Amino acid sequence: MSKLIMVFDQGTTSSRAVLFNRAGEVVAIAQKELNLIYPQPGWVEQDPSEIWATQMGVAGEVIQRGDAKPADILGIGITNQRETTILWDRNTGKPFMNAINWQCRRSANICEELKELGWEDRIKEKTGLLPDAYFSATKIAWAFRQNPKLKQKAEKGDLCFGTVDSWLMWNLTKGKKHITDETNASRTMLYNIHKRQWDKDLLHLFDLPESILPEVVPSLGVMAETDAGYFGGQALPIAGVAGDQQAALFGQVCFEQGEAKNTYGTGCFMLMNTGEHPVNSNKGLLSTIAWSDDTSVNYALEGSIFNAGTVVQWMRDELKMISNAAESELLAQSVSDTNGVYFVPAFTGLGAPLWDMYARGMIIGLTRDTKTAHIVRAGLEAIAYQTKDVLELMEEEAGIRLKSLRTDGGASSNDFLMQFQADVLNRKVLRSTIQETTALGAAYMAGIALGFWKNKEEIKKLWKHDKEFNPMLKEKERDKLIRGWNKAVKRSLRWEIEE
Ligand code: ADP
C-alpha cells in the first residue's frame, strides 16, 4: 500500500525533495545547492535547466535515502520560490533565456512607468499586489521589450511563460501540461484575485498575448501525472501545489480566519489567513490567494520585514560580536535588558508600516557602560519589534485580533527571540516542531487531495509545536519598551535625504 508523499521544495538557493509518512513526519530529505547568477548590479538570474536537473536529482536521491520504491509514493506535492519567471519554447521545451529571479530589479523602471501612468491603485485592486519588480509581469514585459523576436514567437503561440511550479510540471509531464496553481498565479501581477482569472486589462497594459499563460488550477487536487519514464514506469499524480509562503501557512495549519504564521529567515514573511475574502490593504500589505480547491478559496494578507536574520549575520560578520548565530541567544540572555539600547536594522530602508526607503540603520542609547551583550540583545529584540509592528498592522487592516502566532524558519530556533516575541506581542508564540513547514504544507495539500489524510481536521491533530512561549512581561514594562522602540524608529526615518 502506498504510504508516502513526496514533496519537491524548489527554493531560491537549493532544490530539495522530502518524503513524508502518514504521521506527517519527515522520512528522508535530499538537497542540492543551486547557482544564482548576477550579470549586473541588481540583476539576479538562474538557469532553468539547472532548476529542473537539481530537482529531479534530489527526487531520485530521496527515494533511495528513504529506502522507498516509486510504488510506495502515493503522489507529489510541489512548493516553490515564487514570482521567478521562465520563458520557454512550446515546441522544443527549451528556455529562451535564464530565469529572471524574484529578487531581480531589472524591471524597476517599468514599475515606475506604471505608477506614472496611474496604474498603482488599479493593480492593487485587481491583483492585491503593489507594482514592484518582484512580481512576474514586468519581468516578462522587460524580456519582450528587450527581444522583439520573443514577442513574435508569443503571437504565434510558440512561447510559454511559467513560474517555477509551472516549469516543473511542464517537464514532469513532458510538455503535456502547461498549468500553474492559483497561489503562484496570484504572484504574477496578471491574475485577478477577485474574479479568479487572468486579467484582460493587465494583459493589454503589458502588451502580452494570453496564449503565453498557463492554465490556472486549484492548489489542492490532482492536476497532472508525471511521465511514466521518470519514476520506474510509475505515473505519479501531482496533487498539491503552492508558492513557498502559502505552503508554509498551510504547513502551520493556519486554516481558520485570523490564524497567522511568521517565518524568521534572512527576512521575515508573515501571512495571516483572512478567510474567503481578500482584504484590501491601504498600508502596503499584500493580499494574496492562500490556497484553493475545487469548491473553495482562501485568501491571506502578507507582510514582509526586509531585515531579520541579516541583523544576526551583520553582528557576526561585520561587528564580530558573535562567532555564530546561536551564540546571540546566550549573549542576549546574559543581561537582563538592553540597558536602554535600541537597534533599528533599517539597512535597506523600512517596510510596513512606515515604508521609508530613505531610513537607515541605527544603534542608539549608547552609554559608557554599554556592553556587547546589550547591543546583541537589542539586535534580536529589533526582529521581534518589527514583527509586532507588521502583525498589528495586519490586525488593523483585517479587523481581526490574533490569539497566537505560529513561527518557523532558521532564527526561530532562538529561544530568547521567541520569548521576547511573545512578551512584546502579549500573545502566545507556538514554534513548529518541523522546520520544513513549507514542504509539509505541500505534503498536506497533496495528501488531502489524494485521500492520504481525510481532511484539515485530521491534519490539525497531526500538527505539533515543539515549544510554546507565553507572554511574561508586565504591561507597564512592555509599554515602556515599545515607546522606546517607536522613538528610536522615528529617529532613523529619512536619514538618506540631504537637509
Ligand atoms: P533563509 O531561508 O532566508 O535563507 P533560514 O530560515 O535558513 O533563512 O534562516 C537563516 C537566518 O537565520 C540567517 O540570517 C541566520 O543569521 C539566522 N539564524 C539562524 N540561527 C539563528 C539563531 N539561533 N539565532 C538568531 N538567528 C539565527
Short mmCIF file of C-alpha atoms and ligand atoms in Angstrom, two decimals:
data_model
loop_
_atom_site.label_atom_id
_atom_site.label_comp_id
_atom_site.label_asym_id
_atom_site.label_seq_id
_atom_site.Cartn_x
_atom_site.Cartn_y
_atom_site.Cartn_z
CA MET A 1 0.00 0.00 0.00
CA SER A 2 1.28 3.48 -0.83
CA LYS A 3 2.46 5.15 2.28
CA LEU A 4 4.46 8.24 1.39
CA ILE A 5 4.00 11.68 -0.11
CA MET A 6 6.97 13.13 -1.97
CA VAL A 7 7.42 16.91 -1.96
CA PHE A 8 9.51 18.97 -4.33
CA ASP A 9 10.63 22.09 -2.48
CA GLN A 10 12.24 24.23 -5.14
CA GLY A 11 13.78 27.23 -3.34
CA THR A 12 15.98 30.16 -4.32
CA THR A 13 19.24 28.67 -3.13
CA SER A 14 18.51 24.95 -3.32
CA SER A 15 16.23 22.25 -4.67
CA ARG A 16 15.04 19.78 -2.09
CA ALA A 17 12.91 16.67 -2.05
CA VAL A 18 11.25 15.42 1.11
CA LEU A 19 9.35 12.21 1.86
CA PHE A 20 6.55 12.38 4.45
CA ASN A 21 4.74 9.49 6.10
CA ARG A 22 1.14 9.34 7.24
CA ALA A 23 2.05 10.80 10.64
CA GLY A 24 3.25 13.92 8.79
CA GLU A 25 6.85 13.11 9.75
CA VAL A 26 9.91 13.57 7.57
CA VAL A 27 11.17 10.17 6.40
CA ALA A 28 14.02 11.43 4.23
CA ILE A 29 15.39 14.67 2.75
CA ALA A 30 17.75 15.29 -0.14
CA GLN A 31 19.08 18.70 -1.11
CA LYS A 32 21.23 20.22 -3.86
CA GLU A 33 22.51 23.77 -3.90
CA LEU A 34 21.61 25.96 -6.83
CA ASN A 35 23.59 28.74 -8.52
CA LEU A 36 22.46 32.33 -8.63
CA ILE A 37 23.81 34.41 -11.48
CA TYR A 38 24.44 38.15 -11.09
CA PRO A 39 25.04 39.58 -14.58
CA GLN A 40 24.79 43.23 -13.43
CA PRO A 41 24.26 45.02 -10.13
CA GLY A 42 20.69 44.38 -9.02
CA TRP A 43 20.12 41.62 -11.60
CA VAL A 44 19.58 38.03 -10.50
CA GLU A 45 19.14 35.03 -12.77
CA GLN A 46 19.05 31.24 -12.58
CA ASP A 47 19.45 28.51 -15.16
CA PRO A 48 16.05 26.82 -15.70
CA SER A 49 17.78 23.60 -16.78
CA GLU A 50 19.69 23.55 -13.50
CA ILE A 51 16.46 24.08 -11.55
CA TRP A 52 14.93 21.09 -13.31
CA ALA A 53 18.05 18.89 -13.16
CA THR A 54 18.70 19.50 -9.45
CA GLN A 55 15.04 18.92 -8.62
CA MET A 56 14.99 15.58 -10.43
CA GLY A 57 18.36 14.70 -8.93
CA VAL A 58 17.11 15.12 -5.37
CA ALA A 59 13.88 13.28 -6.20
CA GLY A 60 15.88 10.18 -7.12
CA GLU A 61 18.13 10.62 -4.11
CA VAL A 62 15.32 11.00 -1.58
CA ILE A 63 13.64 7.80 -2.77
CA GLN A 64 16.92 5.95 -2.22
CA ARG A 65 17.57 7.56 1.15
CA GLY A 66 14.08 6.75 2.32
CA ASP A 67 14.65 3.17 1.21
CA ALA A 68 11.48 3.51 -0.84
CA LYS A 69 10.27 2.48 -4.26
CA PRO A 70 8.21 4.67 -6.60
CA ALA A 71 5.32 2.32 -5.81
CA ASP A 72 5.47 3.46 -2.16
CA ILE A 73 4.73 7.02 -3.24
CA LEU A 74 1.11 7.95 -3.42
CA GLY A 75 1.68 11.30 -5.05
CA ILE A 76 3.64 14.51 -5.31
CA GLY A 77 3.30 17.97 -3.76
CA ILE A 78 5.22 20.94 -5.11
CA THR A 79 6.20 24.16 -3.37
CA ASN A 80 8.48 26.72 -4.91
CA GLN A 81 10.22 30.08 -4.85
CA ARG A 82 7.58 32.48 -6.07
CA GLU A 83 7.44 35.01 -8.93
CA THR A 84 10.63 33.80 -10.67
CA THR A 85 9.91 33.99 -14.38
CA ILE A 86 10.73 31.40 -17.04
CA LEU A 87 10.03 31.68 -20.78
CA TRP A 88 10.36 28.60 -22.96
CA ASP A 89 9.62 27.29 -26.43
CA ARG A 90 6.33 25.42 -26.61
CA ASN A 91 7.63 23.16 -29.37
CA THR A 92 11.04 22.21 -28.04
CA GLY A 93 10.64 22.90 -24.30
CA LYS A 94 13.89 24.88 -24.38
CA PRO A 95 14.13 28.07 -22.31
CA PHE A 96 14.71 31.25 -24.33
CA MET A 97 16.77 32.84 -21.58
CA ASN A 98 17.77 32.41 -17.97
CA ALA A 99 15.03 32.52 -15.36
CA ILE A 100 14.58 36.07 -14.06
CA ASN A 101 14.75 35.53 -10.31
CA TRP A 102 12.18 37.12 -8.00
CA GLN A 103 14.93 39.25 -6.43
CA CYS A 104 15.90 40.77 -9.79
CA ARG A 105 15.34 44.53 -10.01
CA ARG A 106 15.83 44.89 -13.79
CA SER A 107 12.23 45.90 -14.42
CA ALA A 108 12.10 48.58 -11.72
CA ASN A 109 11.77 51.33 -14.35
CA ILE A 110 8.71 49.61 -15.85
CA CYS A 111 7.16 49.75 -12.38
CA GLU A 112 7.92 53.48 -12.21
CA GLU A 113 6.17 53.91 -15.59
CA LEU A 114 3.12 52.09 -14.25
CA LYS A 115 2.93 54.44 -11.29
CA GLU A 116 3.33 57.48 -13.52
CA LEU A 117 0.53 56.18 -15.74
CA GLY A 118 -1.66 55.99 -12.65
CA TRP A 119 -1.98 52.19 -12.55
CA GLU A 120 -0.92 51.67 -8.94
CA ASP A 121 -4.39 51.59 -7.42
CA ARG A 122 -5.94 49.54 -10.20
CA ILE A 123 -3.17 46.96 -9.99
CA LYS A 124 -3.70 46.76 -6.24
CA GLU A 125 -7.44 46.38 -6.63
CA LYS A 126 -7.16 43.63 -9.22
CA THR A 127 -4.15 41.63 -8.05
CA GLY A 128 -3.72 42.51 -4.36
CA LEU A 129 -0.10 43.44 -5.16
CA LEU A 130 1.87 46.65 -5.45
CA PRO A 131 3.61 47.47 -8.72
CA ASP A 132 7.04 46.10 -7.90
CA ALA A 133 9.77 44.39 -9.85
CA TYR A 134 9.40 41.27 -7.65
CA PHE A 135 6.28 40.13 -9.46
CA SER A 136 6.44 38.32 -12.79
CA ALA A 137 4.50 40.70 -15.08
CA THR A 138 7.15 43.39 -15.50
CA LYS A 139 9.84 40.73 -15.87
CA ILE A 140 8.02 39.30 -18.92
CA ALA A 141 7.38 42.80 -20.25
CA TRP A 142 11.10 43.55 -19.88
CA ALA A 143 12.05 40.41 -21.84
CA PHE A 144 9.64 41.27 -24.65
CA ARG A 145 10.91 44.84 -24.90
CA GLN A 146 14.47 43.62 -24.97
CA ASN A 147 13.91 40.96 -27.60
CA PRO A 148 11.16 41.64 -30.17
CA LYS A 149 11.56 38.09 -31.51
CA LEU A 150 10.07 36.77 -28.29
CA LYS A 151 7.01 38.88 -28.94
CA GLN A 152 6.65 37.39 -32.42
CA LYS A 153 7.02 33.87 -31.03
CA ALA A 154 4.41 34.66 -28.41
CA GLU A 155 2.00 35.97 -31.01
CA LYS A 156 2.37 32.74 -32.97
CA GLY A 157 1.57 30.79 -29.81
CA ASP A 158 5.06 29.29 -29.62
CA LEU A 159 6.05 30.71 -26.25
CA CYS A 160 5.19 29.56 -22.75
CA PHE A 161 5.55 31.63 -19.61
CA GLY A 162 5.57 30.00 -16.22
CA THR A 163 6.69 30.38 -12.65
CA VAL A 164 8.83 27.57 -11.23
CA ASP A 165 5.86 25.30 -10.38
CA SER A 166 4.68 25.59 -13.95
CA TRP A 167 8.15 24.87 -15.37
CA LEU A 168 8.49 21.75 -13.20
CA MET A 169 5.03 20.46 -14.14
CA TRP A 170 5.68 21.08 -17.84
CA ASN A 171 8.83 18.99 -17.60
CA LEU A 172 7.34 16.33 -15.33
CA THR A 173 4.59 15.78 -17.90
CA LYS A 174 7.00 16.06 -20.87
CA GLY A 175 5.17 19.12 -22.15
CA LYS A 176 1.65 17.74 -21.82
CA LYS A 177 0.56 20.27 -19.20
CA HIS A 178 1.13 24.00 -19.19
CA ILE A 179 -0.51 24.77 -15.86
CA THR A 180 0.08 26.73 -12.68
CA ASP A 181 -1.59 26.64 -9.29
CA GLU A 182 -3.68 29.56 -8.13
CA THR A 183 -1.30 30.73 -5.37
CA ASN A 184 1.51 31.03 -7.86
CA ALA A 185 -0.76 32.74 -10.39
CA SER A 186 -1.63 35.31 -7.74
CA ARG A 187 2.04 36.42 -7.60
CA THR A 188 2.36 37.27 -11.29
CA MET A 189 0.56 40.65 -11.14
CA LEU A 190 -1.53 39.40 -14.08
CA TYR A 191 -4.13 37.45 -12.11
CA ASN A 192 -7.35 38.99 -10.86
CA ILE A 193 -7.73 37.57 -7.35
CA HIS A 194 -11.40 38.59 -7.11
CA LYS A 195 -12.62 37.22 -10.46
CA ARG A 196 -10.03 34.44 -10.19
CA GLN A 197 -8.89 34.62 -13.79
CA TRP A 198 -6.12 36.19 -15.86
CA ASP A 199 -6.90 39.89 -16.14
CA LYS A 200 -7.50 41.09 -19.70
CA ASP A 201 -6.81 44.76 -18.86
CA LEU A 202 -3.45 43.91 -17.38
CA LEU A 203 -2.51 41.68 -20.32
CA HIS A 204 -3.38 44.61 -22.55
CA LEU A 205 -1.40 47.02 -20.38
CA PHE A 206 1.73 44.88 -20.58
CA ASP A 207 1.00 44.00 -24.22
CA LEU A 208 1.14 40.26 -23.58
CA PRO A 209 -0.83 37.67 -25.57
CA GLU A 210 -2.93 35.38 -23.38
CA SER A 211 -1.56 32.31 -25.20
CA ILE A 212 1.70 32.50 -23.21
CA LEU A 213 -0.09 31.96 -19.91
CA PRO A 214 -0.53 28.61 -18.19
CA GLU A 215 -3.96 27.31 -17.31
CA VAL A 216 -4.71 28.06 -13.66
CA VAL A 217 -5.68 25.09 -11.47
CA PRO A 218 -6.63 24.84 -7.77
CA SER A 219 -3.76 24.25 -5.32
CA LEU A 220 -5.41 21.09 -3.96
CA GLY A 221 -6.47 18.45 -6.45
CA VAL A 222 -4.92 16.06 -8.94
CA MET A 223 -3.72 18.41 -11.67
CA ALA A 224 -1.30 16.24 -13.63
CA GLU A 225 0.51 12.92 -13.76
CA THR A 226 4.24 12.60 -14.16
CA ASP A 227 5.51 10.93 -17.30
CA ALA A 228 5.91 7.25 -16.51
CA GLY A 229 9.54 7.31 -17.63
CA TYR A 230 10.70 9.31 -14.61
CA PHE A 231 9.78 7.04 -11.73
CA GLY A 232 10.33 3.46 -12.80
CA GLY A 233 7.33 3.20 -15.09
CA GLN A 234 5.02 4.63 -12.47
CA ALA A 235 2.96 7.74 -13.37
CA LEU A 236 2.66 9.68 -10.10
CA PRO A 237 -0.15 12.18 -9.58
CA ILE A 238 0.77 15.79 -8.75
CA ALA A 239 -1.93 16.73 -6.28
CA GLY A 240 -0.88 19.78 -4.23
CA VAL A 241 0.99 22.89 -5.36
CA ALA A 242 1.61 26.24 -3.68
CA GLY A 243 4.14 29.04 -3.51
CA ASP A 244 6.53 28.70 -0.56
CA GLN A 245 4.96 31.20 1.85
CA GLN A 246 1.42 29.98 1.21
CA ALA A 247 2.59 26.40 1.66
CA ALA A 248 4.17 27.36 4.99
CA LEU A 249 0.85 28.89 6.11
CA PHE A 250 -0.82 25.57 5.29
CA GLY A 251 2.02 23.62 6.88
CA GLN A 252 1.46 25.62 10.05
CA VAL A 253 -2.21 24.57 9.90
CA CYS A 254 -3.42 28.19 9.86
CA PHE A 255 -6.74 27.00 8.43
CA GLU A 256 -9.00 29.40 10.30
CA GLN A 257 -9.53 33.05 9.51
CA GLY A 258 -7.23 35.14 11.71
CA GLU A 259 -4.54 32.50 12.17
CA ALA A 260 -1.06 33.63 11.21
CA LYS A 261 2.49 32.43 10.85
CA ASN A 262 5.80 34.22 10.75
CA THR A 263 8.89 32.73 9.13
CA TYR A 264 12.14 34.08 10.58
CA GLY A 265 14.82 33.74 7.91
CA THR A 266 17.03 36.32 6.25
CA GLY A 267 13.93 38.49 6.31
CA CYS A 268 10.57 37.68 7.87
CA PHE A 269 7.48 36.63 5.96
CA MET A 270 4.23 36.93 7.82
CA LEU A 271 0.94 35.63 6.43
CA MET A 272 -2.48 35.80 8.01
CA ASN A 273 -5.43 33.75 6.81
CA THR A 274 -8.22 36.23 6.02
CA GLY A 275 -10.81 33.62 5.07
CA GLU A 276 -12.94 33.52 1.96
CA HIS A 277 -12.46 37.17 1.05
CA PRO A 278 -9.39 39.20 0.23
CA VAL A 279 -8.66 42.21 2.43
CA ASN A 280 -7.72 45.37 0.55
CA SER A 281 -4.71 46.82 2.29
CA ASN A 282 -4.26 50.56 2.42
CA LYS A 283 -0.95 50.43 4.18
CA GLY A 284 1.28 48.43 1.94
CA LEU A 285 0.48 44.84 2.85
CA LEU A 286 -0.20 42.39 0.04
CA SER A 287 -3.37 40.44 -0.47
CA THR A 288 -2.91 37.03 -1.99
CA ILE A 289 -4.51 33.64 -2.57
CA ALA A 290 -3.54 31.27 0.25
CA TRP A 291 -4.92 28.10 -1.35
CA SER A 292 -7.91 26.83 -3.30
CA ASP A 293 -9.62 23.58 -4.12
CA ASP A 294 -12.46 22.66 -6.49
CA THR A 295 -15.09 24.38 -4.40
CA SER A 296 -13.43 26.99 -2.22
CA VAL A 297 -10.73 29.62 -1.98
CA ASN A 298 -8.86 31.11 0.95
CA TYR A 299 -7.06 34.43 0.98
CA ALA A 300 -4.19 35.80 3.07
CA LEU A 301 -2.63 39.11 3.97
CA GLU A 302 1.12 39.14 3.60
CA GLY A 303 3.71 41.43 5.11
CA SER A 304 7.45 41.19 4.96
CA ILE A 305 10.30 42.51 7.02
CA PHE A 306 13.41 43.09 4.94
CA ASN A 307 15.99 42.59 7.67
CA ALA A 308 15.66 39.92 10.34
CA GLY A 309 18.35 37.19 10.23
CA THR A 310 20.58 39.73 8.46
CA VAL A 311 20.85 41.57 11.78
CA VAL A 312 22.42 38.48 13.31
CA GLN A 313 24.64 37.92 10.28
CA TRP A 314 25.83 41.54 10.43
CA MET A 315 26.65 41.34 14.13
CA ARG A 316 28.60 38.15 13.39
CA ASP A 317 30.41 39.10 10.18
CA GLU A 318 30.93 42.85 10.48
CA LEU A 319 30.95 43.70 14.18
CA LYS A 320 32.34 40.27 15.14
CA MET A 321 30.31 40.38 18.32
CA ILE A 322 29.38 36.72 17.99
CA SER A 323 31.08 33.84 16.25
CA ASN A 324 27.87 32.10 15.19
CA ALA A 325 24.17 32.89 15.07
CA ALA A 326 23.24 30.64 18.00
CA GLU A 327 25.64 32.49 20.29
CA SER A 328 23.39 35.56 20.06
CA GLU A 329 20.92 33.76 22.31
CA LEU A 330 23.41 33.18 25.12
CA LEU A 331 24.72 36.74 24.97
CA ALA A 332 21.22 38.23 24.98
CA GLN A 333 20.32 36.12 27.99
CA SER A 334 23.46 37.14 29.85
CA VAL A 335 21.98 40.58 30.53
CA SER A 336 18.58 41.42 31.97
CA ASP A 337 17.79 44.12 29.40
CA THR A 338 19.47 46.20 26.70
CA ASN A 339 20.40 48.93 29.17
CA GLY A 340 18.38 51.38 27.09
CA VAL A 341 19.95 50.45 23.74
CA TYR A 342 17.79 50.19 20.60
CA PHE A 343 18.94 48.80 17.27
CA VAL A 344 16.92 49.81 14.20
CA PRO A 345 18.05 47.48 11.38
CA ALA A 346 16.94 49.72 8.51
CA PHE A 347 19.87 48.57 6.36
CA THR A 348 17.74 48.84 3.24
CA GLY A 349 15.12 51.29 4.46
CA LEU A 350 11.96 50.32 6.31
CA GLY A 351 8.94 48.40 5.03
CA ALA A 352 5.49 48.16 6.59
CA PRO A 353 4.14 50.03 8.45
CA LEU A 354 6.40 53.07 7.90
CA TRP A 355 7.56 52.50 4.32
CA ASP A 356 10.59 54.74 4.21
CA MET A 357 13.18 53.82 1.60
CA TYR A 358 15.42 56.56 2.97
CA ALA A 359 15.53 55.30 6.55
CA ARG A 360 18.91 53.85 7.56
CA GLY A 361 20.12 51.58 10.33
CA MET A 362 20.93 52.93 13.74
CA ILE A 363 22.06 51.86 17.20
CA ILE A 364 21.02 54.43 19.77
CA GLY A 365 21.02 54.85 23.55
CA LEU A 366 24.73 54.05 23.97
CA THR A 367 26.43 54.95 27.24
CA ARG A 368 29.92 54.23 28.56
CA ASP A 369 28.66 51.08 30.26
CA THR A 370 27.00 49.62 27.15
CA LYS A 371 28.26 46.08 26.67
CA THR A 372 28.38 43.89 23.56
CA ALA A 373 25.61 41.78 25.07
CA HIS A 374 23.31 44.81 25.25
CA ILE A 375 23.77 45.52 21.55
CA VAL A 376 23.29 41.87 20.57
CA ARG A 377 20.16 41.72 22.68
CA ALA A 378 18.90 44.94 21.04
CA GLY A 379 19.51 43.37 17.63
CA LEU A 380 17.37 40.34 18.44
CA GLU A 381 14.70 42.46 20.09
CA ALA A 382 14.50 44.55 16.90
CA ILE A 383 13.38 41.45 14.96
CA ALA A 384 10.55 41.00 17.45
CA TYR A 385 9.54 44.68 17.45
CA GLN A 386 9.36 44.73 13.65
CA THR A 387 7.24 41.58 13.69
CA LYS A 388 4.92 43.18 16.23
CA ASP A 389 4.53 46.29 14.04
CA VAL A 390 3.59 44.24 10.97
CA LEU A 391 1.28 41.97 12.90
CA GLU A 392 -0.60 44.87 14.46
CA LEU A 393 -0.99 46.44 11.04
CA MET A 394 -2.45 43.17 9.74
CA GLU A 395 -4.86 43.01 12.63
CA GLU A 396 -5.95 46.57 11.98
CA GLU A 397 -6.47 46.02 8.25
CA ALA A 398 -8.21 42.66 8.63
CA GLY A 399 -10.21 43.71 11.68
CA ILE A 400 -9.14 40.50 13.41
CA ARG A 401 -7.33 40.05 16.72
CA LEU A 402 -4.87 37.22 16.83
CA LYS A 403 -4.67 34.82 19.74
CA SER A 404 -1.29 33.32 18.96
CA LEU A 405 1.47 33.45 16.38
CA ARG A 406 2.96 30.31 14.83
CA THR A 407 6.64 30.54 13.99
CA ASP A 408 9.26 28.76 11.90
CA GLY A 409 12.46 29.49 9.94
CA GLY A 410 16.15 29.47 10.91
CA ALA A 411 16.08 32.26 13.50
CA SER A 412 13.01 30.82 15.24
CA SER A 413 15.35 28.32 16.90
CA ASN A 414 16.45 31.21 19.13
CA ASP A 415 14.53 30.79 22.41
CA PHE A 416 15.34 34.29 23.60
CA LEU A 417 13.88 35.77 20.41
CA MET A 418 10.72 33.65 20.65
CA GLN A 419 10.18 34.55 24.32
CA PHE A 420 10.72 38.25 23.66
CA GLN A 421 8.33 37.95 20.71
CA ALA A 422 5.62 36.58 22.99
CA ASP A 423 6.39 39.35 25.50
CA VAL A 424 6.11 42.30 23.12
CA LEU A 425 3.10 40.83 21.34
CA ASN A 426 1.50 39.88 24.61
CA ARG A 427 0.39 36.77 22.74
CA LYS A 428 1.36 33.13 22.76
CA VAL A 429 4.05 32.08 20.31
CA LEU A 430 3.94 28.49 19.04
CA ARG A 431 7.09 27.22 17.39
CA SER A 432 6.62 24.42 14.90
CA THR A 433 8.33 21.09 15.61
CA ILE A 434 9.04 20.57 11.95
CA GLN A 435 11.35 23.20 10.47
CA GLU A 436 10.28 22.09 6.99
CA THR A 437 6.87 23.78 7.22
CA THR A 438 6.98 24.77 3.56
CA ALA A 439 7.42 21.21 2.35
CA LEU A 440 4.99 19.98 4.98
CA GLY A 441 2.31 22.35 3.65
CA ALA A 442 2.68 20.97 0.13
CA ALA A 443 2.55 17.43 1.54
CA TYR A 444 -0.65 18.24 3.44
CA MET A 445 -2.23 19.70 0.29
CA ALA A 446 -1.34 16.71 -1.89
CA GLY A 447 -2.24 14.30 0.91
CA ILE A 448 -5.71 15.75 1.37
CA ALA A 449 -6.36 15.72 -2.37
CA LEU A 450 -5.33 12.06 -2.58
CA GLY A 451 -7.24 10.92 0.49
CA PHE A 452 -3.99 10.12 2.35
CA TRP A 453 -5.44 12.34 5.05
CA LYS A 454 -9.15 12.75 5.31
CA ASN A 455 -9.38 16.48 5.80
CA LYS A 456 -7.94 19.54 7.51
CA GLU A 457 -9.33 18.41 10.85
CA GLU A 458 -7.27 15.25 10.74
CA ILE A 459 -4.17 17.24 9.84
CA LYS A 460 -4.73 19.63 12.72
CA LYS A 461 -4.42 16.69 15.05
CA LEU A 462 -1.11 15.68 13.47
CA TRP A 463 0.44 19.12 13.80
CA LYS A 464 2.75 19.61 16.76
CA HIS A 465 4.58 22.58 18.19
CA ASP A 466 7.85 21.90 19.91
CA LYS A 467 7.59 24.76 22.33
CA GLU A 468 5.05 27.28 23.47
CA PHE A 469 6.22 30.71 24.64
CA ASN A 470 3.84 32.57 26.92
CA PRO A 471 3.96 36.33 27.50
CA MET A 472 5.50 37.13 30.85
CA LEU A 473 6.10 40.87 30.71
CA LYS A 474 4.06 43.29 32.85
CA GLU A 475 2.02 45.77 30.86
CA LYS A 476 3.94 48.75 32.19
CA GLU A 477 7.28 47.31 31.20
CA ARG A 478 6.01 46.33 27.79
CA ASP A 479 4.62 49.79 27.15
CA LYS A 480 7.90 51.37 28.14
CA LEU A 481 9.92 49.12 25.83
CA ILE A 482 7.58 49.74 22.92
CA ARG A 483 7.61 53.51 23.47
CA GLY A 484 11.41 53.37 23.31
CA TRP A 485 11.31 51.35 20.07
CA ASN A 486 8.85 53.76 18.46
CA LYS A 487 11.04 56.70 19.45
CA ALA A 488 14.14 55.05 18.03
CA VAL A 489 12.46 54.12 14.74
CA LYS A 490 11.33 57.73 14.25
CA ARG A 491 14.91 58.92 14.51
CA SER A 492 16.01 56.60 11.70
CA LEU A 493 13.49 57.93 9.17
CA ARG A 494 14.51 59.91 6.08
CA TRP A 495 18.19 59.69 7.05
CA GLU A 496 19.36 59.40 3.43
CA ILE A 497 17.67 62.61 2.35
CA GLU A 498 20.01 65.55 2.49
CA GLU A 499 18.89 68.50 4.58
P1 ADP B 1 16.60 31.74 4.55
O1 ADP B 1 15.60 30.70 4.19
O2 ADP B 1 16.13 33.16 4.39
O3 ADP B 1 17.97 31.51 3.94
P2 ADP B 1 16.81 30.42 7.14
O4 ADP B 1 15.43 30.06 7.52
O5 ADP B 1 17.76 29.35 6.74
O6 ADP B 1 16.83 31.62 6.13
O7 ADP B 1 17.45 31.20 8.40
C1 ADP B 1 18.75 31.74 8.33
C2 ADP B 1 18.81 33.08 9.06
O8 ADP B 1 18.50 32.87 10.44
C3 ADP B 1 20.19 33.68 8.99
O9 ADP B 1 20.09 35.05 8.69
C4 ADP B 1 20.77 33.48 10.39
O10 ADP B 1 21.58 34.57 10.76
C5 ADP B 1 19.53 33.39 11.26
N1 ADP B 1 19.71 32.47 12.39
C6 ADP B 1 19.96 31.14 12.33
N2 ADP B 1 20.05 30.61 13.58
C7 ADP B 1 19.82 31.62 14.44
C8 ADP B 1 19.76 31.73 15.86
N3 ADP B 1 19.95 30.68 16.64
N4 ADP B 1 19.50 32.94 16.39
C9 ADP B 1 19.29 34.02 15.59
N5 ADP B 1 19.33 33.97 14.26
C10 ADP B 1 19.60 32.81 13.68
#
